[in-house]
Short mmCIF file of C-alpha atoms and ligand atoms in Angstrom, two decimals:
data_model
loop_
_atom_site.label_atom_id
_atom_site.label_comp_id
_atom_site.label_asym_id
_atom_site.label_seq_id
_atom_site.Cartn_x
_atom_site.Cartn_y
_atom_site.Cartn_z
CA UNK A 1 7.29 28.18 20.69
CA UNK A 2 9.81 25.46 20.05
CA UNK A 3 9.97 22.53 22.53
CA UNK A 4 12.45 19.63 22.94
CA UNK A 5 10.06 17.76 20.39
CA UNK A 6 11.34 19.93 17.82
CA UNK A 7 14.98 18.91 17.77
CA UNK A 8 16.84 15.64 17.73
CA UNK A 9 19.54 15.24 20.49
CA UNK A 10 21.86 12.39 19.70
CA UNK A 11 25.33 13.77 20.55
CA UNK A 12 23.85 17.28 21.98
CA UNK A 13 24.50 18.15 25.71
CA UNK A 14 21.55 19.18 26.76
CA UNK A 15 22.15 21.97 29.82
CA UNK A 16 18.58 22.29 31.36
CA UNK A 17 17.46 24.69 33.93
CA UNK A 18 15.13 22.48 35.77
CA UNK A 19 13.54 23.30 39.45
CA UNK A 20 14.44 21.01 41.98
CA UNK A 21 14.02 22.90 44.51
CA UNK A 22 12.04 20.18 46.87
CA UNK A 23 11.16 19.79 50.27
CA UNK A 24 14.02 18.40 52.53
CA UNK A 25 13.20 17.12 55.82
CA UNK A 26 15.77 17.76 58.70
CA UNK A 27 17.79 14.69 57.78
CA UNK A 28 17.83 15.60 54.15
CA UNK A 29 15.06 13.38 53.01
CA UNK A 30 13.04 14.42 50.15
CA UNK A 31 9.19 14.86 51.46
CA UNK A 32 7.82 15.94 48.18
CA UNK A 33 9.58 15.09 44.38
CA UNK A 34 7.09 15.82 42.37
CA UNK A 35 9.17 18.95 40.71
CA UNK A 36 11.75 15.84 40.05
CA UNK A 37 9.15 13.81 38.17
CA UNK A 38 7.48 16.47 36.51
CA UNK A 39 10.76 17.41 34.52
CA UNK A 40 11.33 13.54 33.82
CA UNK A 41 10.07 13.56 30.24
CA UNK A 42 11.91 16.25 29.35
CA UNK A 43 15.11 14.49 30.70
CA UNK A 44 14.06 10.68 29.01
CA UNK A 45 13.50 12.73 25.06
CA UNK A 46 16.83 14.33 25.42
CA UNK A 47 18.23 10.63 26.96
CA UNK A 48 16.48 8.63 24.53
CA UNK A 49 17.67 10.60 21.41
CA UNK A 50 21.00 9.60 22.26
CA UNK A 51 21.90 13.30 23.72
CA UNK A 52 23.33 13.25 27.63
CA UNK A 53 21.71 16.07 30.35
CA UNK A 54 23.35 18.58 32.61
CA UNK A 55 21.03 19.54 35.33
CA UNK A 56 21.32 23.57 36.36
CA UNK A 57 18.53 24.20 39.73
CA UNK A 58 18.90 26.49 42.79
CA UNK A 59 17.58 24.70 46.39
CA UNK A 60 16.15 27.10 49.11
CA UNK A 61 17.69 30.25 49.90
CA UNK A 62 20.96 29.94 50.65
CA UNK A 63 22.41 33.41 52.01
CA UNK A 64 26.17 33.02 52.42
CA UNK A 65 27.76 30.35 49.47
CA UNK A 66 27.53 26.74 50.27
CA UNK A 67 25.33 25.34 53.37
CA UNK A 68 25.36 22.15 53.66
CA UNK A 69 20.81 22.28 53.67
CA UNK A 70 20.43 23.23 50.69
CA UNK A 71 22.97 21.17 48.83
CA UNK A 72 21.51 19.26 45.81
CA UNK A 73 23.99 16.28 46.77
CA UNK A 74 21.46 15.51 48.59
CA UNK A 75 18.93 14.49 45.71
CA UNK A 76 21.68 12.31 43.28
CA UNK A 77 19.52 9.32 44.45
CA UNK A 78 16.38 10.25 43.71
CA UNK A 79 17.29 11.74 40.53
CA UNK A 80 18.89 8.59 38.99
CA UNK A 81 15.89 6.35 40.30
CA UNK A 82 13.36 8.87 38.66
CA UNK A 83 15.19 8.79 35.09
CA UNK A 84 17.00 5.64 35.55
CA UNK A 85 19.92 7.44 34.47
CA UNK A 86 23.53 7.36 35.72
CA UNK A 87 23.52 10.29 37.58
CA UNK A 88 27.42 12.24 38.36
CA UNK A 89 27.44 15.16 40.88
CA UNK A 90 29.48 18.31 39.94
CA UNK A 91 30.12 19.52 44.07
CA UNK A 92 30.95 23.22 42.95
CA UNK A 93 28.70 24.42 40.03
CA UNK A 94 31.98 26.22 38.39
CA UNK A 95 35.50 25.64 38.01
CA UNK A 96 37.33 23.00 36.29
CA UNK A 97 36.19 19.85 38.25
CA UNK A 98 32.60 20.68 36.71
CA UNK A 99 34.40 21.36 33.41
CA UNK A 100 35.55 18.24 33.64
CA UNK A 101 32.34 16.30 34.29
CA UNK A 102 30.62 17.96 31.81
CA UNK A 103 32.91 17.15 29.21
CA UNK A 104 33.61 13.78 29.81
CA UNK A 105 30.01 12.97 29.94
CA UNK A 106 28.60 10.41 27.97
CA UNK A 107 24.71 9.93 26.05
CA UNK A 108 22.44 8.39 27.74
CA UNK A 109 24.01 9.76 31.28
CA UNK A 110 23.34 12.80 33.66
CA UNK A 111 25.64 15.70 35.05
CA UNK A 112 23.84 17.22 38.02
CA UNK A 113 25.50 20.65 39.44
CA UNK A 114 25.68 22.38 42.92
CA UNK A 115 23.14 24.76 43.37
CA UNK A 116 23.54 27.15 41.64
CA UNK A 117 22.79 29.87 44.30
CA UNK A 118 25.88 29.02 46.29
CA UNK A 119 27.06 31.80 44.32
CA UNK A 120 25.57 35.44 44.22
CA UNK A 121 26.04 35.55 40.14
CA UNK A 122 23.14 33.54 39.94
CA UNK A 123 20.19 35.59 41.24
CA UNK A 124 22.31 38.70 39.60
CA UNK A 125 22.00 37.55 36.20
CA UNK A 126 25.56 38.38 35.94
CA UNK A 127 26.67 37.79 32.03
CA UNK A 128 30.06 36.38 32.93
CA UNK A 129 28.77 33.65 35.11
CA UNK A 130 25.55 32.76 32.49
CA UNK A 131 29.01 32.69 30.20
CA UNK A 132 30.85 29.55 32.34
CA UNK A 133 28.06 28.18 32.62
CA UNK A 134 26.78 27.92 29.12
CA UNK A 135 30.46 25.98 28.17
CA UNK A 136 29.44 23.09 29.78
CA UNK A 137 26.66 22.24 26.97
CA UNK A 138 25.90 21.88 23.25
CA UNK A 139 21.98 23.12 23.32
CA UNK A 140 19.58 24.96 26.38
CA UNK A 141 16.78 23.89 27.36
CA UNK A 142 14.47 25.81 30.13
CA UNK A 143 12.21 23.58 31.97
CA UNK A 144 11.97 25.59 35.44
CA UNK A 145 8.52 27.47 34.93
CA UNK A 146 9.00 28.17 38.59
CA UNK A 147 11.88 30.64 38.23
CA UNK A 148 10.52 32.32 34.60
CA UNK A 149 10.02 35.59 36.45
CA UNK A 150 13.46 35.86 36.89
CA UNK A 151 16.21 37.34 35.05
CA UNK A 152 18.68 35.05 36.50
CA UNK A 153 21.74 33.65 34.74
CA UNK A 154 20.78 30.67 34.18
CA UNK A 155 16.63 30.88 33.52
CA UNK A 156 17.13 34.05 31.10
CA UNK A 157 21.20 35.16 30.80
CA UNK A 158 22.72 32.02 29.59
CA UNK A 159 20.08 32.07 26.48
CA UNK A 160 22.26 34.63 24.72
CA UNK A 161 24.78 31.93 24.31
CA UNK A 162 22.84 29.36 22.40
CA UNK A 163 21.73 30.84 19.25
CA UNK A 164 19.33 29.27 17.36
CA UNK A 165 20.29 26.22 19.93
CA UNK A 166 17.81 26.25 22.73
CA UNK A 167 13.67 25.26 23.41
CA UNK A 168 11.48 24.89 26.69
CA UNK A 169 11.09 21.25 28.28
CA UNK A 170 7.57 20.03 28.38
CA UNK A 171 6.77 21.69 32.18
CA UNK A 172 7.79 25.45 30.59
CA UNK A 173 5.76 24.20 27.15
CA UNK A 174 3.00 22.79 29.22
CA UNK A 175 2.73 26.20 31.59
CA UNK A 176 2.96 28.62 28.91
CA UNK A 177 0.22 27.03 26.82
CA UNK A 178 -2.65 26.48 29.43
CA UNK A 179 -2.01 30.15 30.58
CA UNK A 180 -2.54 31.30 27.00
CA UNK A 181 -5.72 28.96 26.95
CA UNK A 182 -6.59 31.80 29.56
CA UNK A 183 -5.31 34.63 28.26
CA UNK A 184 -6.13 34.16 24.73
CA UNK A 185 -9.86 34.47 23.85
CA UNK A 186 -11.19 32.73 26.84
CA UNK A 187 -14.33 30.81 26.06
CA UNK A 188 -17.30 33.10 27.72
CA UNK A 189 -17.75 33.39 30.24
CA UNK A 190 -14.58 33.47 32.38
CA UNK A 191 -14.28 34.06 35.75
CA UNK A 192 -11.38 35.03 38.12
CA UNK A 193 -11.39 34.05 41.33
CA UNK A 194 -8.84 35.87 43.54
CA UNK A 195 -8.31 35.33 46.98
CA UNK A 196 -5.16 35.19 49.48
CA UNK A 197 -4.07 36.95 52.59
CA UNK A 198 -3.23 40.27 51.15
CA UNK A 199 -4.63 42.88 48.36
CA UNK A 200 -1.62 44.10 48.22
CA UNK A 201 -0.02 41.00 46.38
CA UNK A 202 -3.14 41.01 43.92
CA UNK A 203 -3.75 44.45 43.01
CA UNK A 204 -1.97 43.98 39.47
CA UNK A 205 -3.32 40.78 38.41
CA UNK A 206 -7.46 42.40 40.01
CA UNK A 207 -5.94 45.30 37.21
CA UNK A 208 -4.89 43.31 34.45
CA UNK A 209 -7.98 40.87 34.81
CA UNK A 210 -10.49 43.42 34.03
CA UNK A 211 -9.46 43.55 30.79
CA UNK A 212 -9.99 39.77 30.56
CA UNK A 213 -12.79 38.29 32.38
CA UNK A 214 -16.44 38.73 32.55
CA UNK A 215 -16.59 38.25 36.47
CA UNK A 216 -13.75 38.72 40.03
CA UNK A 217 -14.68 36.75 42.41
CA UNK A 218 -12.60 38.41 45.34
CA UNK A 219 -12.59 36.10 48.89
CA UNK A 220 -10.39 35.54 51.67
CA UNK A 221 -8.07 38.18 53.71
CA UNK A 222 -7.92 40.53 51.07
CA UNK A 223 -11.17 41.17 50.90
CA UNK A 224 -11.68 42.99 54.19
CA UNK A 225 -9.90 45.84 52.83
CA UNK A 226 -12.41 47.03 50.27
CA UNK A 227 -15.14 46.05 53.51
CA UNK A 228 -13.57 48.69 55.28
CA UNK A 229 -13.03 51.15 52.43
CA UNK A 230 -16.88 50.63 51.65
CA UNK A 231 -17.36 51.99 55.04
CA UNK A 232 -18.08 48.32 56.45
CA UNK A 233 -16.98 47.61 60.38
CA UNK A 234 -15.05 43.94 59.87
CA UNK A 235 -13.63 44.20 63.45
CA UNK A 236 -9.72 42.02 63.69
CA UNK A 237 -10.25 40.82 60.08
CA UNK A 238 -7.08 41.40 58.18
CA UNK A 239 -6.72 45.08 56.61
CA UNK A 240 -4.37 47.08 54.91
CA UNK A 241 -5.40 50.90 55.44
CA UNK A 242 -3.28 52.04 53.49
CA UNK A 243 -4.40 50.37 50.34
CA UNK A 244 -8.28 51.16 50.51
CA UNK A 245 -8.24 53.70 48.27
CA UNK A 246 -7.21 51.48 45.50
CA UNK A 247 -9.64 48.85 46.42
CA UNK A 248 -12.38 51.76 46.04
CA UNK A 249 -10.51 52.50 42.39
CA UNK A 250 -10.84 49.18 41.46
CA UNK A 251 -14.56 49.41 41.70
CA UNK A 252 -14.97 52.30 39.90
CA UNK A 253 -12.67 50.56 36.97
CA UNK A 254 -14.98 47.32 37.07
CA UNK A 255 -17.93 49.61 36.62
CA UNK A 256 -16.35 51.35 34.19
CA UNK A 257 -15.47 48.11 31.98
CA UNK A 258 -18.93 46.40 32.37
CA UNK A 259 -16.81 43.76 34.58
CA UNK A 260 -18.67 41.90 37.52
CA UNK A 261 -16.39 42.06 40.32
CA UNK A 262 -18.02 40.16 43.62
CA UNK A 263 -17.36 40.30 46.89
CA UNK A 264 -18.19 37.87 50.08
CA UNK A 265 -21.85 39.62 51.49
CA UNK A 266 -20.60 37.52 54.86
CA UNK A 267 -18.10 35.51 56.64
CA UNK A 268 -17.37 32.88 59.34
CA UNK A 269 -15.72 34.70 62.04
CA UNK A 270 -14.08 33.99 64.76
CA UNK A 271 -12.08 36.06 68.16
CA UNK A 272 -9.66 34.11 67.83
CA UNK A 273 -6.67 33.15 65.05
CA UNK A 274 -7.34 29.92 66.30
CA UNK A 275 -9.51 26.40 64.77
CA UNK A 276 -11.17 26.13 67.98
CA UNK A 277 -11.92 29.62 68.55
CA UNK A 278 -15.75 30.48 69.00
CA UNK A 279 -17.22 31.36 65.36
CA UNK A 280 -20.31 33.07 64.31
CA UNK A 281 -21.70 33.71 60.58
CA UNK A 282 -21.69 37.80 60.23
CA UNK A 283 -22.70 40.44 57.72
CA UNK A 284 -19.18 41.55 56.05
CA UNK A 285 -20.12 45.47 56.66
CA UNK A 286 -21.03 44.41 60.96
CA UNK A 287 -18.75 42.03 62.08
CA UNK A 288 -18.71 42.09 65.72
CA UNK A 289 -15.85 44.09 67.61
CA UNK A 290 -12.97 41.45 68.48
CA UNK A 291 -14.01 39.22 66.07
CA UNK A 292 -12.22 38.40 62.65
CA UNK A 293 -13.51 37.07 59.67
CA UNK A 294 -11.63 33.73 59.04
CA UNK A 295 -13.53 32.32 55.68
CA UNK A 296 -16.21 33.10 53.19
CA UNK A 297 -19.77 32.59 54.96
CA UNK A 298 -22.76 30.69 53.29
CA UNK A 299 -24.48 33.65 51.50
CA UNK A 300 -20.84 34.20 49.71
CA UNK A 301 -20.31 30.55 49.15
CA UNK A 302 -24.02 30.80 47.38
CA UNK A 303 -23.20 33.35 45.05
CA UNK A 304 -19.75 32.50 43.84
CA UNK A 305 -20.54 28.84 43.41
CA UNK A 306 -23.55 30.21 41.27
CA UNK A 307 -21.20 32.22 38.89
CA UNK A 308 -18.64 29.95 39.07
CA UNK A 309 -21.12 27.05 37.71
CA UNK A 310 -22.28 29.55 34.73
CA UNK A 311 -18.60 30.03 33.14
CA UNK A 312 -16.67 28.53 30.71
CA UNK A 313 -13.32 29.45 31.78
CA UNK A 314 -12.12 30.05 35.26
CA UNK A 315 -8.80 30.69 36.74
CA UNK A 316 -8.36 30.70 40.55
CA UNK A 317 -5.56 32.24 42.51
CA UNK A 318 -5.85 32.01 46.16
CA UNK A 319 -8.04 30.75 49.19
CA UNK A 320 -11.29 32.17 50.22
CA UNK A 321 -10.22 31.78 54.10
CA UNK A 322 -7.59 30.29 55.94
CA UNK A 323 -8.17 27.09 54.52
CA UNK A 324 -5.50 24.89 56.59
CA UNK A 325 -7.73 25.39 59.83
CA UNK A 326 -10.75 22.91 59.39
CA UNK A 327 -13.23 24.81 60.88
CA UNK A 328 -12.54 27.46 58.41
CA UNK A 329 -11.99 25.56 55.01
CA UNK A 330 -15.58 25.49 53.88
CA UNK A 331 -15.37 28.43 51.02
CA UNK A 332 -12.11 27.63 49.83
CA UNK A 333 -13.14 23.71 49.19
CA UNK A 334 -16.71 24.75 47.72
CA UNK A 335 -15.26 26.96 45.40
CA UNK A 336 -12.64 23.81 44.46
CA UNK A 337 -15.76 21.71 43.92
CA UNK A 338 -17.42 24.46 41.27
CA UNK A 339 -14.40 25.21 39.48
CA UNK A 340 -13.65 21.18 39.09
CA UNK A 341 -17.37 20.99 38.32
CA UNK A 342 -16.72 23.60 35.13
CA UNK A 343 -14.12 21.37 34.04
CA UNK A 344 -16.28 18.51 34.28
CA UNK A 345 -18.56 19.92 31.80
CA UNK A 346 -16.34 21.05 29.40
CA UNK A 347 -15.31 23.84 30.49
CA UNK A 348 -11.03 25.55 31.23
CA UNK A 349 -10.07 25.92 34.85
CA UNK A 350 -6.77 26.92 35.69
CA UNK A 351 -5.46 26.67 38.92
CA UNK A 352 -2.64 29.40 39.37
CA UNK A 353 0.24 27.40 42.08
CA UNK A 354 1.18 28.38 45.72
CA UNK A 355 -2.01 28.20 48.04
CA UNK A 356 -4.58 27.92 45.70
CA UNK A 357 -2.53 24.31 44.21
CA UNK A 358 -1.90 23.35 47.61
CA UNK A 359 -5.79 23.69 48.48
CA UNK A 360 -6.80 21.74 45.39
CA UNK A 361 -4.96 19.04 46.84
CA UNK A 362 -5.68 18.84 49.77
CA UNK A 363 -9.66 18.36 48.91
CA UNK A 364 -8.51 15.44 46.42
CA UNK A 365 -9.99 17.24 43.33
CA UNK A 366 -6.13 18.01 41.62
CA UNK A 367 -7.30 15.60 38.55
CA UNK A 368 -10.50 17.19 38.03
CA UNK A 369 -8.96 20.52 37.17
CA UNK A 370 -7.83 21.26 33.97
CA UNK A 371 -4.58 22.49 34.91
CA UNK A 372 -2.72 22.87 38.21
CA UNK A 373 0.27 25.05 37.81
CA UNK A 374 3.54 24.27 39.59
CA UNK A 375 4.90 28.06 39.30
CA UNK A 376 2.51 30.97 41.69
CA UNK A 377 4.80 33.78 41.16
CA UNK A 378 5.37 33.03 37.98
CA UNK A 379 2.31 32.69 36.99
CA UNK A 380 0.72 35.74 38.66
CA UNK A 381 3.29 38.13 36.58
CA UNK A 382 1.88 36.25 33.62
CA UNK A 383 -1.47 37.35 34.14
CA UNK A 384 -0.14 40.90 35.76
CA UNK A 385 0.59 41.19 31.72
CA UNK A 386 4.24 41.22 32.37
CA UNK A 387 6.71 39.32 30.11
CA UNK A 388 8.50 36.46 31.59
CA UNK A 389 12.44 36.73 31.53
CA UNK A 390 13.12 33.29 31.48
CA UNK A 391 10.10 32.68 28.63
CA UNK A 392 11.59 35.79 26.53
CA UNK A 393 15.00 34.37 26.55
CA UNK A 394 14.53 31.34 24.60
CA UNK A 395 11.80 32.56 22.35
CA UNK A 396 14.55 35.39 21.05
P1 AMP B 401 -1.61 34.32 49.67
O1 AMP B 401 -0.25 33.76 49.93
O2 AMP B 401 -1.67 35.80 49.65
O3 AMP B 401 -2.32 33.67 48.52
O4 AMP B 401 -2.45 33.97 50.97
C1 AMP B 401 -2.69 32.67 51.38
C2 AMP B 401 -2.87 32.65 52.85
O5 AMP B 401 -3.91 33.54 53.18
C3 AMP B 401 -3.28 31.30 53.38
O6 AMP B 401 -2.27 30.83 54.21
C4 AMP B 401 -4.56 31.59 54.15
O7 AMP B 401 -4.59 30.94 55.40
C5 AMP B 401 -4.52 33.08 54.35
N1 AMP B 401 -5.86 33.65 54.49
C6 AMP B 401 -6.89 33.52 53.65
N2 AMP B 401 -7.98 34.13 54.13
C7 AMP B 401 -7.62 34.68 55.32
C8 AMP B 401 -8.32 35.43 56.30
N3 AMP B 401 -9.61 35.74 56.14
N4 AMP B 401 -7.64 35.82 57.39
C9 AMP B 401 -6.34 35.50 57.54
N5 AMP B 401 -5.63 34.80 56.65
C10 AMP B 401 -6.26 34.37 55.55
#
């Protein structure tokens, strides 16, 4: 896996696929730049070899070409503080303006373009647009972990046009690694934890893992499906009928592989969606009629904190309840405190991004982890066993 430690940039033009796509509040003010600061080393080796950076990202969704919410003009600021760069702004990401800019650029200084999803090319990988693109720059660099699950033009497409010419920036080198920590001969024994609103969303990764870990933990929404398919009554708790056959399959398959897969035994519930609603602690097979379970309960918390302490290697995806309600954050932040605690002694956690990062956070324990990852989707089709476009691309 070459990285932008493995070349020397003086003179190159570095076109990087980095993720800036932050927070904006309504008057355009950045809430959250920590995707800017995490790509900052990347941008300071390329700077400080003498090379100069053009900046590729995509901002929200737009639906219909420019808007001006999710324009990255917005960021120039923040971007030249960060790097304490010069920082020029290319307002269209194509045409001859950006041409221009890209080739009067100087070392040491920054090209930033218009998101890139102003135009539909982007998200269709189209080769023609990858092709404009890739004239801007000398060399490719793909630092946007976020977007690796994509075969868009410019995380995966534009690779084809840098032979022998590109590497990941220290975020993509960083991700890629700790996964493999996880994926490659695990130190025993490892533990997934999978949670999250819906099985649905999991079912691959539940698959994939049992050829991995020792022990599934499975909490939060999702876990009221294989309840119900297990013949349990779990009242309003979230369900998805349709999918409790596969649940039941995925038991027999964990049986069949000698893997551990646990479920909550109960849960705090409440009758009502609601952090003041009236709880209760219930069995997961007899919770009450208009009642819905809401987070793991104390017998749950018990057990997975007890097989959670016993492993070497743990990687978490997703809350054990909804964990942004108070009253109902008790299993997701006890489970944060074991899997910090495995760290703590030695052991691997990884924390896989979206809900599970933002919960790590939010219970102050982010620096006791081993890893937090920045990119959930991307990381879930990692561990679904699926190759990464936008990791393929540079490693061909
Ligand atoms: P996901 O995006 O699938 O990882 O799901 C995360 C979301 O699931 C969070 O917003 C949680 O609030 C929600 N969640 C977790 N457990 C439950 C539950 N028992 N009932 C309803 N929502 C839940």
């Amino acid at each position: 896996m070459q990285t932008v430690d493995d070349f020397n940039f003086k003179n190159e033009k570095a076109l990087i696929r980095v993720d800036f796509n932050v927070p904006l509040d309504a008057s355009f003010n950045i809430t959250d730049d920590s995707r800017i600061t995490a790509t900052v080393p990347t941008i300071k080796k390329i700077l400080d070899d003498g090379g100069s950076c053009i900046l590729m990202s995509h901002l929200g969704r737009p639906k219909e070409g420019p808007a001006e919410k999710y324009s990255l003009k917005h960021i120039v600021k923040r971007v030249s503080e960060r790097t304490g760069a010069k920082v020029h702004f290319a307002a269209d990401c194509i045409g001859e303006e950006a041409a221009r800019m890209a080739s009067e650029l100087q070392p040491g200084e920054i090209l930033l373009l218009e998101n890139l999803r102003f135009y539909k090319e982007e998200e269709k990988g189209d080769p023609a647009f990858a092709e404009k693109l890739s004239k801007y720059g000398t060399f490719y660099v793909n630092d946007a972990f976020g977007t690796a699950h994509r075969a868009h033009a410019s995380t995966a497409i534009i690779a084809r046009f840098f032979k022998g010419k590109k590497c990941f920036g220290y975020v993509m080198a960083n991700e890629i690694a700790n996964a493999r920590k996880v994926l490659n001969n695990p130190a025993r024994p490892f533990t997934a934890i999978v949670g999250g609103a819906k099985v649905s969303d999991k079912l691959l990764i539940i698959e994939n893992l049992m050829n991995l870990a020792d022990n599934i933990i499975i909490g939060g929404g999702m876990s009221y499906t294989f309840a119900k398919a297990m013949g349990g009554k779990i009242g309003n708790s979230l369900c998805e009928d349709d999918r409790m056959p596969l649940t039941l399959e995925l038991m027999e398959k964990a049986k069949a592989k000698g893997v551990r897969l646990l479920l909550p035994e109960d849960s705090k519930v409440a009758d009502q969606f609601n952090n003041d609603a009236k709880t209760a602690i219930e069995k997961n097979s007899e919770i009450s009629e208009g009642y819905m379970g809401l987070d793991i309960g104390p017998e749950a918390i018990k057990k997975f904190t007890e097989v959670i302490a016993a492993s070497k290697t743990v990687l978490w995806n997703g809350p054990m309840g909804v964990f942004e309600m108070s009253n109902f954050e008790e299993g997701t932040r006890s489970v944060a405190q074991a899997v910090a605690a495995v760290s703590e002694k030695g052991g691997f956690s990884l924390i896989g991004g979206g809900d599970s990062a933002a919960a790590i956070h939010k219970f102050n324990l982010a620096d006791k982890v081993s890893y937090v990852s920045t990119g959930g989707g991307a990381l879930l089709e990692y561990f679904e066993g699926k190759e990464l476009p936008g990791v393929k691309a540079v490693m061909e």
